[in-house]
Phi, psi and omega in degrees: 000326186259004183299317180301315180299312182295320178295323178297311179299321181300312180295311188289333184254357183053047183241159166277125181246126177247121180255124184270118178270076184287156179295152186250147171278159003274352180300323178240095186289162173314139004256035182304321183296314178299316182298320178296315181293320179294316179301315180295319180296315180298316180300316183289323177301324181281333188242015186307318185294335176295338182253014180072027184248135174288117183299342180273002184237031182270129180243138173251148190212146174196158177238147180060238178293336173294330174292323175299312181296321178300312180298318182292320179294317178302319179294320182293337184268352189297329182258015181271093180289348182270002184233155172299149178284144175297141176286321182192168171231144180240118182246113182256114188028067183278152166274127187228350182200154177231020179288313184234108180260020177233023174301161182312317183293328177292321179290314187291329189243021187298335180247017181271123177293156005262353183253085177292156182304312183293323179298322178304313183285324177302314180297318180296318181290323176295324181299318181260012176061041181257165183289123180293345178291352181281348193308309184299320180291325179293320178298329178280344182088016182288354181270356184256111179294164181299319179299315180293320181302316180295320182291316189273347184295340178280351180244328185235103180198143175300338180300335183266002177270123182306147186305323184296342178269001181251001187282344185258086171062048176247135174230133176306140184274145173294154179263128178254151180290142178291152176249126182302320181294316180291320178302318181293318181293332184261010186311316186292342183289347181262000174294128180302341174292326177274322182233080186301338178296343184265009177295154181290157180303324183297333177277312182304321185294344182255006185288156181281173175309145191227141169247129178237129174251128174238156178237140183299318185261064185212128178301334184271002182309313187287336172301315179296319180296320181290322179291320176305313180297316181299316180296313181295325177299335180259012175080014178279133179288126180236129169258124185241130175239125179242123178269108184300328180249013183281160177220166183297126182100002183306312185296315180297312183290331181298333185265013175275006174070234187275358183296322185215145179224143177201156192296321184289000000 
């Protein structure tokens, strides 16, 4: 599905492009995908010169759940003194957190194709092999214990979303009490490999220069905005591109040529 996209990037950037065909869930549950991407990244960092690549100029990139994997791999590599440092990471409308599924972008775009709000969570739950019956409780936030809520509120909050992104049909959500049973069932969702926005400050502070693409009509828009803020708070250089008329899947669909056309 992504060969056309990868070939396009290869031509336009005059780069060597390596596409990782990682194993897929639910047949291969989390974290097999992360492990495959990390293994491939480490191998290429070690053998870059065999492919005519300068090891100091390696960039990792992904879109949607691939953006999640990109962020997680970049975090896993920060303390690897035995490898060249990544030159940069490129995150294209990534999924980065599951603490708050009622951020402004989730509310505003819950019925916007192709990534509907419920579909986002269905895919996430299938990824970690969790019960799809949890969906309603997760939307209410019943999966976040009081301790976690206190810890994560400094990183994940509508308060950190700029005002201009709240003008289109956003209402602050009521707070529901956590459920011990739901918290236990959702435990894996707080692993920074699944939710890279929840990584500790000591990791975030060592990340490479970053490019983040967000789209206005995307439930994941605010994940990108929150990660941008965290990186910038730690002095990481961030280049941010926001597509005012963009939607989730814009980059992939844009390269289908004449099959489909849209302004963004």
